[in-house]
Coordinates of C-alpha atoms in Angstrom, one line a residue:
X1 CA 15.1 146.4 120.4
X2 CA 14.6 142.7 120.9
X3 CA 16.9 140.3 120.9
X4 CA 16.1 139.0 117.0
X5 CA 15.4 142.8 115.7
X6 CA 19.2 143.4 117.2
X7 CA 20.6 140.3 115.3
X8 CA 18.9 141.5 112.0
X9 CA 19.2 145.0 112.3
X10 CA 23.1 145.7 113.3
X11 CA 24.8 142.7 111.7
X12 CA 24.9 142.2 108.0
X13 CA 28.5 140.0 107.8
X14 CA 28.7 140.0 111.6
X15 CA 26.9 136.8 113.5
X16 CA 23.0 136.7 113.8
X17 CA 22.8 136.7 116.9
X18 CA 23.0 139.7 118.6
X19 CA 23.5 140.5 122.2
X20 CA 24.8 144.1 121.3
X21 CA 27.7 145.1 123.7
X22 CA 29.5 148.6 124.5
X23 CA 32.0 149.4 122.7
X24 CA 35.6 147.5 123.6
X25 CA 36.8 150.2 125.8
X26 CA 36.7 147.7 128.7
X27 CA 38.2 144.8 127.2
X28 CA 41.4 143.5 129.1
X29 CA 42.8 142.2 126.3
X30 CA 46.6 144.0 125.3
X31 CA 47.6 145.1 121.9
X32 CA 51.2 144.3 122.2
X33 CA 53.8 144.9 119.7
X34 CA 53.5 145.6 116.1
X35 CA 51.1 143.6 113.3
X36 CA 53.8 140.8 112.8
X37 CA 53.7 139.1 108.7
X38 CA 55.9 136.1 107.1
X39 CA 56.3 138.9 104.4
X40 CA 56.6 142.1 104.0
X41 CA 53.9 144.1 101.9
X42 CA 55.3 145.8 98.2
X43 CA 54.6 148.5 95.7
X44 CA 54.4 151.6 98.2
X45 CA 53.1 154.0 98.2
X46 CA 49.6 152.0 97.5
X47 CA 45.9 154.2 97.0
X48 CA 42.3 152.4 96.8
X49 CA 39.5 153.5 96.4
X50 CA 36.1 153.4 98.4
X51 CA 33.4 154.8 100.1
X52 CA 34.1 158.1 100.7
X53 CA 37.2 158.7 98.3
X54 CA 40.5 157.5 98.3
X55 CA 43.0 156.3 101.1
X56 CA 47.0 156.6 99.9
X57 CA 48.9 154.2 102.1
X58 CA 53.0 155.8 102.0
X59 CA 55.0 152.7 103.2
X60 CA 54.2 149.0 104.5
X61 CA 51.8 149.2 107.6
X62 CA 53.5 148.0 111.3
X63 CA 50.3 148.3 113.6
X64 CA 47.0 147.6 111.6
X65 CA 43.8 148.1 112.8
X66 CA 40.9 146.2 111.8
X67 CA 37.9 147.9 113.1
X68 CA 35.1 146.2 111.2
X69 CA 33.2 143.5 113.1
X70 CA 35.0 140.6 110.5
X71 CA 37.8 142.6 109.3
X72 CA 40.3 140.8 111.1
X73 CA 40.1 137.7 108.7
X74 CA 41.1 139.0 105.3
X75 CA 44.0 140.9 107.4
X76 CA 44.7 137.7 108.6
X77 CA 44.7 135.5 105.7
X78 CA 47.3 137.9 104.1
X79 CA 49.5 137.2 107.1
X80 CA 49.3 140.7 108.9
X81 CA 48.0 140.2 112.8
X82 CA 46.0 143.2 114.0
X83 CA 46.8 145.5 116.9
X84 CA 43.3 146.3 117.0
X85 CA 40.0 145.0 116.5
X86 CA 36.2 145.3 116.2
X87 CA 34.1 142.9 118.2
X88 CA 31.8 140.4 116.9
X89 CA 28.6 141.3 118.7
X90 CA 26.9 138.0 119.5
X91 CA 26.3 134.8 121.0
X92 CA 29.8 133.2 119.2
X93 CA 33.0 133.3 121.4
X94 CA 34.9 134.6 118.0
X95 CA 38.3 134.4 119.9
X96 CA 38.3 131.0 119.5
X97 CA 37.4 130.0 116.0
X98 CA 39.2 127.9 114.6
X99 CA 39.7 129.1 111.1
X100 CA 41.7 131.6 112.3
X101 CA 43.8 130.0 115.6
X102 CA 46.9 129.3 113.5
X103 CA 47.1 132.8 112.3
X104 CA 46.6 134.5 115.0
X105 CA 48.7 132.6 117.1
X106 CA 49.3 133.9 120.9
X107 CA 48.2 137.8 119.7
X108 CA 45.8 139.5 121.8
X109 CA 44.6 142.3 120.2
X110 CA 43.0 145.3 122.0
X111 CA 39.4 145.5 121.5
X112 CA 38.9 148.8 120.1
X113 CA 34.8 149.0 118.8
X114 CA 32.0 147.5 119.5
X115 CA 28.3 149.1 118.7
X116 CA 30.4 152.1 119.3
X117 CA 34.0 153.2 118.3
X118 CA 35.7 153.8 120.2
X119 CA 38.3 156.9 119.6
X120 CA 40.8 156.9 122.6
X121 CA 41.4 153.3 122.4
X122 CA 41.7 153.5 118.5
X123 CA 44.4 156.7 118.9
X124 CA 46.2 154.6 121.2
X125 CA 47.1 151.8 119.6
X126 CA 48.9 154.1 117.4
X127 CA 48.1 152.3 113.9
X128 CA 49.6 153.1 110.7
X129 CA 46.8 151.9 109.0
X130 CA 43.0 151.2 110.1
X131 CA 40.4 148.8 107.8
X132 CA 36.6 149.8 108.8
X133 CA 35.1 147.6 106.1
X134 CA 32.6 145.8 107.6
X135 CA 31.7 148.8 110.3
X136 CA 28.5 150.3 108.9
X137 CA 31.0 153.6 109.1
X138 CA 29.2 157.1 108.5
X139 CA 31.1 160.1 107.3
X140 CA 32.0 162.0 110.5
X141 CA 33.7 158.7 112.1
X142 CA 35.7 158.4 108.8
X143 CA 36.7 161.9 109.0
X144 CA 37.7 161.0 112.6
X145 CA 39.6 158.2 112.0
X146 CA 41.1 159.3 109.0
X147 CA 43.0 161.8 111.7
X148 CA 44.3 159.4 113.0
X149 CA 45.3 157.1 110.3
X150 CA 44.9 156.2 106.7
X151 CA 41.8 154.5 106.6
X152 CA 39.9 152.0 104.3
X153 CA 36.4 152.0 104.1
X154 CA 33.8 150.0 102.4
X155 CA 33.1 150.0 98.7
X156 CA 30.4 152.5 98.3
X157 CA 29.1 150.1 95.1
X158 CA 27.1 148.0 97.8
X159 CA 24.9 148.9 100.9
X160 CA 26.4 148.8 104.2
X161 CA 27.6 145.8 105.5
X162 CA 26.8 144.5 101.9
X163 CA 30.8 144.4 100.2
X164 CA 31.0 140.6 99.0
X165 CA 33.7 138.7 100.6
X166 CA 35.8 138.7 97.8
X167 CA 36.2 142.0 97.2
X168 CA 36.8 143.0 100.6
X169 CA 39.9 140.5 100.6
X170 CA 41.2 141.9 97.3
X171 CA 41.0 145.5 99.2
X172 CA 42.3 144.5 102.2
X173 CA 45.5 142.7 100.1
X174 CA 45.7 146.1 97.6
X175 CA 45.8 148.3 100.8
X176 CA 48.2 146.3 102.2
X177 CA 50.7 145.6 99.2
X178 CA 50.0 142.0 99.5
X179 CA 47.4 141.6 96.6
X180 CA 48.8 138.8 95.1
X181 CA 48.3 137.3 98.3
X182 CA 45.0 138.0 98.4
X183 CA 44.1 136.8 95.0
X184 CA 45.7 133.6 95.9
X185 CA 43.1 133.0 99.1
X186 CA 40.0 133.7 96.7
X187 CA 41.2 132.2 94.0
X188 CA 41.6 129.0 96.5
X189 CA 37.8 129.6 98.2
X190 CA 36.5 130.0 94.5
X191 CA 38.2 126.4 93.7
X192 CA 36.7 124.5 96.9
X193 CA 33.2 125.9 96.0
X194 CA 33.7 124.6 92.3
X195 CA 34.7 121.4 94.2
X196 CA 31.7 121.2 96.5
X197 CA 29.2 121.7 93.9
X198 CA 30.2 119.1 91.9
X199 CA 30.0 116.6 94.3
X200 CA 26.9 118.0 95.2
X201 CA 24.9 118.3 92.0
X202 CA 21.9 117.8 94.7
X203 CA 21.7 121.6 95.4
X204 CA 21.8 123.5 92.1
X205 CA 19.2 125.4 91.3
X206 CA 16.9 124.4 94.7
X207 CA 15.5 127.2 96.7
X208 CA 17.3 127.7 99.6
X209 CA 16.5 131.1 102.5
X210 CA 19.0 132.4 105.7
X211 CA 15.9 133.1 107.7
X212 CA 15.9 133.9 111.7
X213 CA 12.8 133.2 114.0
X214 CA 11.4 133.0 117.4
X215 CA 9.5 134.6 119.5
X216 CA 11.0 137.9 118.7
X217 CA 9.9 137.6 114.6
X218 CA 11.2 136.2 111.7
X219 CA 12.9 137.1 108.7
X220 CA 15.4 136.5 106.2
X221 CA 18.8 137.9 104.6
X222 CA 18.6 139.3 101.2
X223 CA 21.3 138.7 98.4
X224 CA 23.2 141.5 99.1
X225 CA 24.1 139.6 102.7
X226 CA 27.2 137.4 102.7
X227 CA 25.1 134.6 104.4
X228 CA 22.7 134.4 101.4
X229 CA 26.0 134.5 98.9
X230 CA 27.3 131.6 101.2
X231 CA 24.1 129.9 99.8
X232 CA 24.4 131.0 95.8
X233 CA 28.1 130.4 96.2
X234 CA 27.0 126.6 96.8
X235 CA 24.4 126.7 94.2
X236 CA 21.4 127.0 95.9
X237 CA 18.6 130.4 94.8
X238 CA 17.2 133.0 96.7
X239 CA 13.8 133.5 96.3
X240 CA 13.2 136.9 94.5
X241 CA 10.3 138.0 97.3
X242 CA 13.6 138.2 99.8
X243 CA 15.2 141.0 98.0
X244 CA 11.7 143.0 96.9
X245 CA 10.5 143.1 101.0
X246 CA 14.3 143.8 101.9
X247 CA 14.6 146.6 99.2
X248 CA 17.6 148.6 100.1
X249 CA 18.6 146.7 103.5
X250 CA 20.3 143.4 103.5
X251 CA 17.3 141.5 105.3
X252 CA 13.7 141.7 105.6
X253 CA 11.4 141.6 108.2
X254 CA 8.4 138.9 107.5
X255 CA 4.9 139.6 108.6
X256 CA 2.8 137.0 109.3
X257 CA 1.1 136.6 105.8
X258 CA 4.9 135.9 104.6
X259 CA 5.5 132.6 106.8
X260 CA 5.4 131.0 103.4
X261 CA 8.4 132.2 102.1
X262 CA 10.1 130.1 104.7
X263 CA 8.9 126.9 103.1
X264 CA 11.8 126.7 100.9
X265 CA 13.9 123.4 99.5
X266 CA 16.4 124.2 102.5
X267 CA 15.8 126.6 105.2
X268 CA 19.0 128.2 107.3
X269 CA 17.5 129.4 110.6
X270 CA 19.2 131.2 113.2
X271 CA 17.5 130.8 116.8
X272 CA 16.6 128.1 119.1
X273 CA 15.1 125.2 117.7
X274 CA 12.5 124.8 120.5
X275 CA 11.6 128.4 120.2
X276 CA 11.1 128.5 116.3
X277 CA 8.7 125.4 116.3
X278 CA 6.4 127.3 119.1
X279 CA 4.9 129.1 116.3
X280 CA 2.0 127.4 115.1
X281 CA 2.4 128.1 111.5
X282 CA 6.0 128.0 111.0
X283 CA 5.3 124.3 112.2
X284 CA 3.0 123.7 110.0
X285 CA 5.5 124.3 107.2
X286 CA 6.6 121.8 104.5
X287 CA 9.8 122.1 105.5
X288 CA 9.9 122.0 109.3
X289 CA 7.9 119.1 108.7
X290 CA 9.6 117.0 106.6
X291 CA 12.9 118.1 108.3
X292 CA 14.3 120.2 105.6
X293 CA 15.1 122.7 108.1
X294 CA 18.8 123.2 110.0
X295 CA 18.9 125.3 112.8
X296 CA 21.6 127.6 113.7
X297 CA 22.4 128.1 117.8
X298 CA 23.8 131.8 118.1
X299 CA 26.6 130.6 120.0
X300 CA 27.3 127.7 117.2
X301 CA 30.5 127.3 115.3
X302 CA 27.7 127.7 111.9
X303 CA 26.5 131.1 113.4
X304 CA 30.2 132.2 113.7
X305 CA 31.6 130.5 110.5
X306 CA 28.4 132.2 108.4
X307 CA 28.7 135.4 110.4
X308 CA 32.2 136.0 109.8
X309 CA 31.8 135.3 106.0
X310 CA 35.1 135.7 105.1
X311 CA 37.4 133.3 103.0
X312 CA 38.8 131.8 106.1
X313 CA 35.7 130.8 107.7
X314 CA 33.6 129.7 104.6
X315 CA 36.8 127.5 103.8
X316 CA 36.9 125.7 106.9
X317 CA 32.7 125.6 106.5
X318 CA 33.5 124.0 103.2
X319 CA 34.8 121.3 105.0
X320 CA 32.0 119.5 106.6
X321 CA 29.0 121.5 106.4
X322 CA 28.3 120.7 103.0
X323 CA 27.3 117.0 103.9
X324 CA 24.9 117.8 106.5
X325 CA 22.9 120.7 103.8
X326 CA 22.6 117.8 101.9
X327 CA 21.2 115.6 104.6
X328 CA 18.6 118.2 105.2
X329 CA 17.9 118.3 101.2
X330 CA 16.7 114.6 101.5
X331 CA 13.1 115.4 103.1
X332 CA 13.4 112.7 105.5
X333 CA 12.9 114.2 109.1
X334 CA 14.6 111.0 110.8
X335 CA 17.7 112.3 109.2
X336 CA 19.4 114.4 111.8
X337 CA 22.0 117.3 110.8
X338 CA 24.3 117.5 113.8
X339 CA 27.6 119.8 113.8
X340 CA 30.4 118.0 112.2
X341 CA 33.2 116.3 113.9

C-alpha cells in the first residue's frame, strides 16, 4: 500500500499518517510496576457490554492494558496509567503529547501492539484487565486475549474504529469502576465545545471536510470518523456525498471526478502542503485559492491531537486551534494559519 492508502485504510481514531510499523515486540520501553490511580475504582464486580458480548471485571484492575491505538487516553484521564499499550502508527512522536505528559508522568509502558498484537508481550505484562477499543479487533484475537484477561472491546453499534469519543470514555470509566469520573471528563469536553461555538458563531452550519492528499490520492473521513465529529462537535457540516462514497467504512477514496467535494467552506488536509498543491486541479480549487485550506504535517501536534480524538487531546485542541479555523474561514489567502503558541 502507499503511504496515503496506509493512513486512510488502518487508522480511523489513530493519526493520518501512516508509516505502519511491526508490532511493539521490539520496543525498549519497560512496563514497570502496577497501573498507579489517585483513587481507587468502586462497585465490583463491574460487566459492560460490547462487541462480542459481555466482559465481567471481579475486583479493581492493578495492571491495565490498553491495547487500542488511542486507548491509553480515556485510561488516563480516569487516573489509571497503563502497563501496556498500543502504538500510534504514524508520523506523530505520541510519547510526547502534551495532553497527556502530566498523567502519565515518568511511566514507560511496554509497547505491546502495533499492526499486529502482539501475544507474548501482552501475556507478560500480566494485566488484570485489557481495553482493545480502538484496535479494529476480530473475534479470534478477542477469544485470545480474553485468555488472558478480561477484555473490553468496541461497541458493536458502530463500525470499526468508528466508537465516538464519548462513549468509549464512559466504557472505559464503567469497566474501570470510575464512571463518575468519566462522566465528569465528557461532561467538561461537552462544556468547552458549547464555549467555543459561541464565541465562534462564524462556523455553524458552514461546510467543512477532513480530507488527505498528495501524490498518493485523496480522500476524506466520513461521519462515523472521530476527526469529522471533531468538526460537527465545533459546528461545522459534512457534506452528505462523504458518507454515500464511504458507505460502510469511515473514509472514502475520491476519484478524480470528486476533486470538487474538496471545495468546501474549510478544508482539513493531512499531507504536505507542497505536495497537495502539485495537483493541477486540486489547485485550481476555490478554496486552496482563496486560502481556506489548513494543512496538517503527519508529524504535527494537529495530526496527533485529531488522531488521538479522545477528550484529552480535543481539550487541549480546544485551546488554540479554534482561532486559526477561523482565520482560514475568512477567504483571505494572506491570512496565514500557523500552529499555536
Amino acid at each position: 500500500m502507499t503511504h496515503l492508502r496506509r493512513l486512510a485504510a488502518l487508522l480511523a481514531a489513530v493519526t493520518v499518517a501512516l508509516v505502519l510499523a511491526a508490532c511493539g515486540s521490539d520496543d525498549s520501553s519497560t512496563g514497570a510496576g502496577a497501573s498507579t490511580s489517585t483513587t481507587a475504582g468502586t462497585g465490583f464486580p463491574v460487566t459492560v457490554e460490547h462487541k462480542y458480548g459481555s466482559t465481567t471485571i471481579g475486583a479493581d484492575p492493578k495492571r491495565v492494558i490498553a491495547l487500542g491505538y488511542t486507548d491509553q487516553d480515556p485510561v488516563l484521564s480516569v487516573g489509571v496509567k497503563p502497563v501496556g499499550v498500543g502504538d500510534f502508527l504514524g508520523g506523530y512522536d505520541w510519547r510526547t503529547r502534551p495532553w497527556a505528559k502530566d498523567l502519565v508522568g515518568g511511566s514507560e509502558p511496554k509497547v505491546v501492539a502495533g499492526q499486529q498484537i502482539n501475544f507474548d508481550a501482552v501475556a507478560a505484562a500480566r494485566p488484570d484487565l485489557i481495553f482493545a477499543i480502538n484496535a479494529g479487533l476480530k473475534k479470534a484475537d478477542y477469544d485470545k486475549l480474553s485468555k488472558i484477561a478480561p477484555t473490553v472491546a468496541q461497541s458493536g453499534d458502530f463500525i470499526d474504529f468508528g466508537m465516538p469519543w464519548d462513549q468509549q470514555q464512559l466504557l472505559v470509566g464503567r469497566a474501570l469502576g470510575r464512571e463518575a469520573q468519566a462522566q465528569k471528563v465528557v461532561d467538561d469536553l461537552k462544556t468547552k465545545f458549547k464555549e467555543v461555538k459561541e464565541s465562534h458563531p462564524e462556523f455553524a452550519g458552514k461546510t467543512a471536510i477532513m480530507a488527505y492528499g498528495g501524490s498518493d490520492g485523496y480522500g476524506a473521513y466520513s461521519t462515523q470518523d472521530n476527526r469529522s465529529r471533531f468538526l460537527s462537535d465545533l459546528g461545522f457540516k459534512t457534506p452528505t456525498e462523504i458518507d454515500e462514497i464511504a458507505g460502510d467504512s469511515f473514509f472514502a477514496a475520491f476519484s478524480q471526478e470528486q476533486f470538487r467535494l474538496l471545495d468546501q467552506d474549510i478544508v482539513f488536509m493531512y499531507g504536505d502542503e507542497a505536495d497537495i498543491k502539485k495537483n493541477p486541479v486540486v489547485s485550481r480549487l476555490k478554496a486552496v485559492r482563496e486560502g481556506r485550506v489548513i494543512y496538517i504535517p503527519i508529524d504535527s501536534e494537529l495530526a496527533g491531537g485529531l488522531g488521538f480524538a479522545s477528550a484529552l487531546s480535543e481539550s487541549y485542541l480546544l485551546g488554540a486551534w479554534p482561532e486559526q479555523f477561523a482565520l482560514a474561514l475568512d477567504g483571505d489567502p494572506a491570512t496565514k494559519v500557523t500552529q499555536p503558541e
